[in-house]
Amino acid sequence: MKNYWLCLFTGTSWAQFLSAEEKQVGFNKTQIKQAQKISKGDYLIAYLTKVSRFVAILEVTDEAVVSDEQKWTEGLFPVRIGAKVIKQLPIPSAITMSAFLGTFSFLKTDEMPVSGVWSAHVRSSPRRWKVEDGEAVSVFIDKIIESGENPNLKSGVSKQKVSRKRGDLKKLNRVGSLIRRTKKLTLDEFDINPTTKVLSRNQVTGYAVNFPIQKTCRPTPVCKDTCYFAVKLNASIPALTLQHRNLYFCQQDPEEFARHVIYEYDNAGLNYLRWNGGGDLFDEALIAIEYIRINRPDIVLWIVSRKAELAAQLHFHRNHFIHLSLDRSLIDQKSQIRSMFKHDQVFFSYQVHPEETVQTSVVENVDLIFIT
Ligand code: SF4
């Protein structure tokens, strides 16, 4: 009998697995004994940790080997198993844990239990799963592939959110309010010194380099109404001050700014950093990113932008991932935008407006959907 094993991926490691010619999954050295129990022909259940969803079933093609060859950006993971995809969903259609309520052997309840009850089953990998649980994932993936429908849209969650937000539309234009407030502040004189801090940290983006919306963004009508970065703590005076100071610093001396980014990246022990947790690219930011590419090619940057013409000027680097944000005002231009890039390290997200019912064709055309 073929066994099912849970295999954890982040969005980055999943993208790297899919794009690799020699497809392997990797585990830490401590998992070697467990990995050696996996046989050729066994199945791996691919689970995305950050979004907590099942995305694919893989089949093991080669049993465990140990290798020190650097293959992935998020770690060495020296214990490696060859695997091929046998069924796969696009990330927006990947299946939530709650879809298996009443089906999985550890979810035989009427209501979804708190995450502590089921998270132990997806906490580490490789982890042997009961065959019936693995088959439940496999069958569910088949159903979605056959129907061509996205179960996450069918759940009605987006519709509920749309109707809840419709009443609040007058209160939107978050970006307009932020810009009006920013204009009232004095934010143009900064003392830059060797200890000037440049990174920020929050629950949505983790560690990020942020710049001010007011001076760097080209907001679309959708981002004006939905921008998460224009509200709450990101719009507080200390946060705005740091964003404007970053802009001033980077424009004055992009290389020194990059050295501060590198210093804080190392000091915080990061393994990736988001560039533009808020704000967007500008000429000197490109110079700072290039400086990091040349001097610290090991640093992993997730570069978010709505300015494709600037993002396309960055040189390809295997550790730099370009994330382009689209919405209904830009989706028709996706092919044209994609053609500006001569490499594959480009990902597209789509921000749904509260008034919008998102089309399946859109969901299938992007890597990530945001519903505010
Ligand atoms: S580009 Fe991003 S940060 Fe800037 S206004 Fe739009 S959503 Fe907000």
PDB file of N, CA and C in Angstrom, residues 168-235:
ATOM      1  N   ASP A 168     -20.252  50.753   3.618  1.00  0.00           N
ATOM      2  CA  ASP A 168     -19.188  51.600   4.159  1.00  0.00           C
ATOM      3  C   ASP A 168     -18.425  52.360   3.080  1.00  0.00           C
ATOM      4  N   LEU A 169     -18.915  52.287   1.856  1.00  0.00           N
ATOM      5  CA  LEU A 169     -18.086  52.829   0.776  1.00  0.00           C
ATOM      6  C   LEU A 169     -17.745  54.301   0.964  1.00  0.00           C
ATOM      7  N   LYS A 170     -18.694  55.054   1.510  1.00  0.00           N
ATOM      8  CA  LYS A 170     -18.421  56.489   1.668  1.00  0.00           C
ATOM      9  C   LYS A 170     -17.234  56.720   2.586  1.00  0.00           C
ATOM     10  N   LYS A 171     -17.015  55.727   3.484  1.00  0.00           N
ATOM     11  CA  LYS A 171     -15.915  55.904   4.440  1.00  0.00           C
ATOM     12  C   LYS A 171     -14.596  55.467   3.826  1.00  0.00           C
ATOM     13  N   LEU A 172     -14.602  55.056   2.554  1.00  0.00           N
ATOM     14  CA  LEU A 172     -13.374  54.543   1.965  1.00  0.00           C
ATOM     15  C   LEU A 172     -12.455  55.689   1.534  1.00  0.00           C
ATOM     16  N   ASN A 173     -11.823  55.546   0.405  1.00  0.00           N
ATOM     17  CA  ASN A 173     -10.725  56.440  -0.002  1.00  0.00           C
ATOM     18  C   ASN A 173      -9.729  56.617   1.143  1.00  0.00           C
ATOM     19  N   ARG A 174      -9.221  55.479   1.596  1.00  0.00           N
ATOM     20  CA  ARG A 174      -8.241  55.485   2.685  1.00  0.00           C
ATOM     21  C   ARG A 174      -7.005  56.276   2.304  1.00  0.00           C
ATOM     22  N   VAL A 175      -6.597  56.121   1.048  1.00  0.00           N
ATOM     23  CA  VAL A 175      -5.356  56.775   0.630  1.00  0.00           C
ATOM     24  C   VAL A 175      -5.545  58.290   0.609  1.00  0.00           C
ATOM     25  N   GLY A 176      -6.738  58.737   0.142  1.00  0.00           N
ATOM     26  CA  GLY A 176      -7.010  60.183   0.120  1.00  0.00           C
ATOM     27  C   GLY A 176      -6.928  60.759   1.528  1.00  0.00           C
ATOM     28  N   SER A 177      -7.539  60.059   2.498  1.00  0.00           N
ATOM     29  CA  SER A 177      -7.505  60.570   3.878  1.00  0.00           C
ATOM     30  C   SER A 177      -6.074  60.614   4.391  1.00  0.00           C
ATOM     31  N   LEU A 178      -5.315  59.568   4.074  1.00  0.00           N
ATOM     32  CA  LEU A 178      -3.929  59.528   4.566  1.00  0.00           C
ATOM     33  C   LEU A 178      -3.122  60.680   3.973  1.00  0.00           C
ATOM     34  N   ILE A 179      -3.291  60.916   2.689  1.00  0.00           N
ATOM     35  CA  ILE A 179      -2.509  61.975   2.051  1.00  0.00           C
ATOM     36  C   ILE A 179      -2.890  63.331   2.649  1.00  0.00           C
ATOM     37  N   ARG A 180      -4.175  63.535   2.885  1.00  0.00           N
ATOM     38  CA  ARG A 180      -4.592  64.822   3.488  1.00  0.00           C
ATOM     39  C   ARG A 180      -3.957  64.984   4.863  1.00  0.00           C
ATOM     40  N   ARG A 181      -3.941  63.888   5.644  1.00  0.00           N
ATOM     41  CA  ARG A 181      -3.345  63.984   6.989  1.00  0.00           C
ATOM     42  C   ARG A 181      -1.846  64.188   6.908  1.00  0.00           C
ATOM     43  N   THR A 182      -1.208  63.495   5.949  1.00  0.00           N
ATOM     44  CA  THR A 182       0.251  63.585   5.827  1.00  0.00           C
ATOM     45  C   THR A 182       0.675  65.008   5.499  1.00  0.00           C
ATOM     46  N   LYS A 183      -0.140  65.668   4.667  1.00  0.00           N
ATOM     47  CA  LYS A 183       0.223  67.027   4.251  1.00  0.00           C
ATOM     48  C   LYS A 183       0.265  67.996   5.433  1.00  0.00           C
ATOM     49  N   LYS A 184      -0.468  67.664   6.493  1.00  0.00           N
ATOM     50  CA  LYS A 184      -0.494  68.570   7.653  1.00  0.00           C
ATOM     51  C   LYS A 184       0.734  68.391   8.542  1.00  0.00           C
ATOM     52  N   LEU A 185       1.502  67.333   8.301  1.00  0.00           N
ATOM     53  CA  LEU A 185       2.651  67.054   9.167  1.00  0.00           C
ATOM     54  C   LEU A 185       3.926  67.656   8.586  1.00  0.00           C
ATOM     55  N   THR A 186       4.864  67.962   9.442  1.00  0.00           N
ATOM     56  CA  THR A 186       6.169  68.423   8.950  1.00  0.00           C
ATOM     57  C   THR A 186       7.078  67.199   8.883  1.00  0.00           C
ATOM     58  N   LEU A 187       7.360  66.775   7.677  1.00  0.00           N
ATOM     59  CA  LEU A 187       8.086  65.504   7.523  1.00  0.00           C
ATOM     60  C   LEU A 187       9.172  65.646   6.460  1.00  0.00           C
ATOM     61  N   ASP A 188       9.964  66.675   6.514  1.00  0.00           N
ATOM     62  CA  ASP A 188      10.944  66.807   5.435  1.00  0.00           C
ATOM     63  C   ASP A 188      12.380  67.031   5.900  1.00  0.00           C
ATOM     64  N   GLU A 189      12.595  67.151   7.218  1.00  0.00           N
ATOM     65  CA  GLU A 189      13.992  67.340   7.642  1.00  0.00           C
ATOM     66  C   GLU A 189      14.390  66.196   8.558  1.00  0.00           C
ATOM     67  N   PHE A 190      15.412  65.483   8.167  1.00  0.00           N
ATOM     68  CA  PHE A 190      15.783  64.312   8.956  1.00  0.00           C
ATOM     69  C   PHE A 190      17.280  64.303   9.200  1.00  0.00           C
ATOM     70  N   ASP A 191      17.607  63.862  10.399  1.00  0.00           N
ATOM     71  CA  ASP A 191      19.019  63.687  10.725  1.00  0.00           C
ATOM     72  C   ASP A 191      19.338  62.209  10.473  1.00  0.00           C
ATOM     73  N   ILE A 192      20.179  61.945   9.485  1.00  0.00           N
ATOM     74  CA  ILE A 192      20.554  60.557   9.195  1.00  0.00           C
ATOM     75  C   ILE A 192      21.912  60.288   9.827  1.00  0.00           C
ATOM     76  N   ASN A 193      22.005  59.237  10.591  1.00  0.00           N
ATOM     77  CA  ASN A 193      23.293  58.917  11.211  1.00  0.00           C
ATOM     78  C   ASN A 193      23.505  57.400  11.173  1.00  0.00           C
ATOM     79  N   PRO A 194      24.676  56.923  11.626  1.00  0.00           N
ATOM     80  CA  PRO A 194      24.953  55.483  11.479  1.00  0.00           C
ATOM     81  C   PRO A 194      23.939  54.571  12.170  1.00  0.00           C
ATOM     82  N   THR A 195      23.158  55.107  13.123  1.00  0.00           N
ATOM     83  CA  THR A 195      22.209  54.226  13.811  1.00  0.00           C
ATOM     84  C   THR A 195      20.779  54.379  13.272  1.00  0.00           C
ATOM     85  N   THR A 196      20.612  55.135  12.219  1.00  0.00           N
ATOM     86  CA  THR A 196      19.254  55.343  11.683  1.00  0.00           C
ATOM     87  C   THR A 196      18.624  54.014  11.275  1.00  0.00           C
ATOM     88  N   LYS A 197      17.427  53.783  11.830  1.00  0.00           N
ATOM     89  CA  LYS A 197      16.731  52.517  11.601  1.00  0.00           C
ATOM     90  C   LYS A 197      15.906  52.611  10.315  1.00  0.00           C
ATOM     91  N   VAL A 198      15.924  51.560   9.521  1.00  0.00           N
ATOM     92  CA  VAL A 198      15.192  51.633   8.249  1.00  0.00           C
ATOM     93  C   VAL A 198      14.117  50.553   8.084  1.00  0.00           C
ATOM     94  N   LEU A 199      14.202  49.471   8.841  1.00  0.00           N
ATOM     95  CA  LEU A 199      13.203  48.406   8.671  1.00  0.00           C
ATOM     96  C   LEU A 199      12.030  48.597   9.630  1.00  0.00           C
ATOM     97  N   SER A 200      10.890  48.091   9.234  1.00  0.00           N
ATOM     98  CA  SER A 200       9.700  48.080  10.094  1.00  0.00           C
ATOM     99  C   SER A 200       9.237  46.638  10.202  1.00  0.00           C
ATOM    100  N   ARG A 201       8.412  46.399  11.182  1.00  0.00           N
ATOM    101  CA  ARG A 201       7.879  45.038  11.316  1.00  0.00           C
ATOM    102  C   ARG A 201       6.401  45.138  11.650  1.00  0.00           C
ATOM    103  N   ASN A 202       5.568  44.385  10.957  1.00  0.00           N
ATOM    104  CA  ASN A 202       4.174  44.276  11.381  1.00  0.00           C
ATOM    105  C   ASN A 202       3.639  42.892  11.056  1.00  0.00           C
ATOM    106  N   GLN A 203       2.406  42.631  11.555  1.00  0.00           N
ATOM    107  CA  GLN A 203       1.875  41.262  11.450  1.00  0.00           C
ATOM    108  C   GLN A 203       1.555  40.864  10.017  1.00  0.00           C
ATOM    109  N   VAL A 204       1.247  41.843   9.160  1.00  0.00           N
ATOM    110  CA  VAL A 204       0.861  41.497   7.791  1.00  0.00           C
ATOM    111  C   VAL A 204       2.087  41.199   6.947  1.00  0.00           C
ATOM    112  N   THR A 205       3.079  42.084   7.022  1.00  0.00           N
ATOM    113  CA  THR A 205       4.201  41.953   6.083  1.00  0.00           C
ATOM    114  C   THR A 205       5.453  41.355   6.713  1.00  0.00           C
ATOM    115  N   GLY A 206       5.491  41.150   8.026  1.00  0.00           N
ATOM    116  CA  GLY A 206       6.733  40.753   8.680  1.00  0.00           C
ATOM    117  C   GLY A 206       7.683  41.941   8.610  1.00  0.00           C
ATOM    118  N   TYR A 207       8.975  41.676   8.427  1.00  0.00           N
ATOM    119  CA  TYR A 207       9.930  42.776   8.295  1.00  0.00           C
ATOM    120  C   TYR A 207       9.819  43.370   6.895  1.00  0.00           C
ATOM    121  N   ALA A 208       9.855  44.687   6.829  1.00  0.00           N
ATOM    122  CA  ALA A 208       9.689  45.324   5.513  1.00  0.00           C
ATOM    123  C   ALA A 208      10.445  46.647   5.471  1.00  0.00           C
ATOM    124  N   VAL A 209      10.788  47.045   4.246  1.00  0.00           N
ATOM    125  CA  VAL A 209      11.267  48.403   3.992  1.00  0.00           C
ATOM    126  C   VAL A 209      10.044  49.165   3.487  1.00  0.00           C
ATOM    127  N   ASN A 210       9.676  50.233   4.174  1.00  0.00           N
ATOM    128  CA  ASN A 210       8.468  50.970   3.804  1.00  0.00           C
ATOM    129  C   ASN A 210       8.796  52.388   3.359  1.00  0.00           C
ATOM    130  N   PHE A 211       8.034  52.863   2.407  1.00  0.00           N
ATOM    131  CA  PHE A 211       8.175  54.245   1.945  1.00  0.00           C
ATOM    132  C   PHE A 211       6.796  54.898   1.959  1.00  0.00           C
ATOM    133  N   PRO A 212       6.747  56.232   1.940  1.00  0.00           N
ATOM    134  CA  PRO A 212       5.432  56.876   2.073  1.00  0.00           C
ATOM    135  C   PRO A 212       4.589  56.771   0.807  1.00  0.00           C
ATOM    136  N   ILE A 213       3.330  56.427   1.004  1.00  0.00           N
ATOM    137  CA  ILE A 213       2.370  56.366  -0.100  1.00  0.00           C
ATOM    138  C   ILE A 213       2.334  57.714  -0.820  1.00  0.00           C
ATOM    139  N   GLN A 214       2.257  58.782  -0.011  1.00  0.00           N
ATOM    140  CA  GLN A 214       2.058  60.118  -0.574  1.00  0.00           C
ATOM    141  C   GLN A 214       3.110  60.467  -1.638  1.00  0.00           C
ATOM    142  N   LYS A 215       4.352  60.021  -1.414  1.00  0.00           N
ATOM    143  CA  LYS A 215       5.427  60.452  -2.313  1.00  0.00           C
ATOM    144  C   LYS A 215       5.856  59.380  -3.306  1.00  0.00           C
ATOM    145  N   THR A 216       5.456  58.122  -3.090  1.00  0.00           N
ATOM    146  CA  THR A 216       6.005  57.078  -3.976  1.00  0.00           C
ATOM    147  C   THR A 216       4.941  56.293  -4.747  1.00  0.00           C
ATOM    148  N   CYS A 217       3.699  56.290  -4.267  1.00  0.00           N
ATOM    149  CA  CYS A 217       2.690  55.424  -4.916  1.00  0.00           C
ATOM    150  C   CYS A 217       1.999  56.119  -6.074  1.00  0.00           C
ATOM    151  N   ARG A 218       1.473  55.283  -6.940  1.00  0.00           N
ATOM    152  CA  ARG A 218       0.599  55.779  -8.010  1.00  0.00           C
ATOM    153  C   ARG A 218      -0.722  55.042  -7.773  1.00  0.00           C
ATOM    154  N   PRO A 219      -1.493  55.473  -6.782  1.00  0.00           N
ATOM    155  CA  PRO A 219      -2.644  54.663  -6.358  1.00  0.00           C
ATOM    156  C   PRO A 219      -3.721  54.561  -7.437  1.00  0.00           C
ATOM    157  N   THR A 220      -4.237  53.361  -7.625  1.00  0.00           N
ATOM    158  CA  THR A 220      -5.367  53.154  -8.538  1.00  0.00           C
ATOM    159  C   THR A 220      -6.640  53.454  -7.742  1.00  0.00           C
ATOM    160  N   PRO A 221      -7.790  53.584  -8.406  1.00  0.00           N
ATOM    161  CA  PRO A 221      -9.034  53.787  -7.640  1.00  0.00           C
ATOM    162  C   PRO A 221      -9.265  52.656  -6.639  1.00  0.00           C
ATOM    163  N   VAL A 222      -8.851  51.427  -6.974  1.00  0.00           N
ATOM    164  CA  VAL A 222      -9.073  50.311  -6.045  1.00  0.00           C
ATOM    165  C   VAL A 222      -8.149  50.443  -4.847  1.00  0.00           C
ATOM    166  N   CYS A 223      -6.877  50.750  -5.085  1.00  0.00           N
ATOM    167  CA  CYS A 223      -6.027  50.800  -3.878  1.00  0.00           C
ATOM    168  C   CYS A 223      -6.370  51.998  -3.006  1.00  0.00           C
ATOM    169  N   LYS A 224      -6.950  53.042  -3.597  1.00  0.00           N
ATOM    170  CA  LYS A 224      -7.386  54.164  -2.748  1.00  0.00           C
ATOM    171  C   LYS A 224      -8.403  53.684  -1.706  1.00  0.00           C
ATOM    172  N   ASP A 225      -9.268  52.771  -2.109  1.00  0.00           N
ATOM    173  CA  ASP A 225     -10.321  52.312  -1.199  1.00  0.00           C
ATOM    174  C   ASP A 225      -9.905  51.136  -0.323  1.00  0.00           C
ATOM    175  N   THR A 226      -8.882  50.404  -0.718  1.00  0.00           N
ATOM    176  CA  THR A 226      -8.597  49.153   0.000  1.00  0.00           C
ATOM    177  C   THR A 226      -7.218  49.100   0.645  1.00  0.00           C
ATOM    178  N   CYS A 227      -6.360  50.065   0.362  1.00  0.00           N
ATOM    179  CA  CYS A 227      -4.960  49.967   0.806  1.00  0.00           C
ATOM    180  C   CYS A 227      -4.861  49.720   2.315  1.00  0.00           C
ATOM    181  N   TYR A 228      -4.335  48.555   2.683  1.00  0.00           N
ATOM    182  CA  TYR A 228      -4.223  48.226   4.106  1.00  0.00           C
ATOM    183  C   TYR A 228      -3.180  49.120   4.772  1.00  0.00           C
ATOM    184  N   PHE A 229      -2.297  49.675   3.948  1.00  0.00           N
ATOM    185  CA  PHE A 229      -1.163  50.409   4.497  1.00  0.00           C
ATOM    186  C   PHE A 229      -1.529  51.865   4.833  1.00  0.00           C
ATOM    187  N   ALA A 230      -2.730  52.275   4.410  1.00  0.00           N
ATOM    188  CA  ALA A 230      -3.110  53.674   4.630  1.00  0.00           C
ATOM    189  C   ALA A 230      -3.881  53.857   5.938  1.00  0.00           C
ATOM    190  N   VAL A 231      -3.993  52.791   6.718  1.00  0.00           N
ATOM    191  CA  VAL A 231      -4.793  52.881   7.950  1.00  0.00           C
ATOM    192  C   VAL A 231      -4.026  52.291   9.137  1.00  0.00           C
ATOM    193  N   LYS A 232      -4.606  52.515  10.297  1.00  0.00           N
ATOM    194  CA  LYS A 232      -4.099  51.957  11.555  1.00  0.00           C
ATOM    195  C   LYS A 232      -2.635  52.332  11.795  1.00  0.00           C
ATOM    196  N   LEU A 233      -1.869  51.368  12.342  1.00  0.00           N
ATOM    197  CA  LEU A 233      -0.512  51.712  12.794  1.00  0.00           C
ATOM    198  C   LEU A 233       0.394  52.222  11.696  1.00  0.00           C
ATOM    199  N   ASN A 234       0.193  51.710  10.473  1.00  0.00           N
ATOM    200  CA  ASN A 234       1.052  52.171   9.368  1.00  0.00           C
ATOM    201  C   ASN A 234       0.834  53.643   9.052  1.00  0.00           C
ATOM    202  N   ALA A 235      -0.317  54.171   9.484  1.00  0.00           N
ATOM    203  CA  ALA A 235      -0.630  55.567   9.199  1.00  0.00           C
ATOM    204  C   ALA A 235      -0.422  56.442  10.441  1.00  0.00           C
TER     205      ALA A 235
END
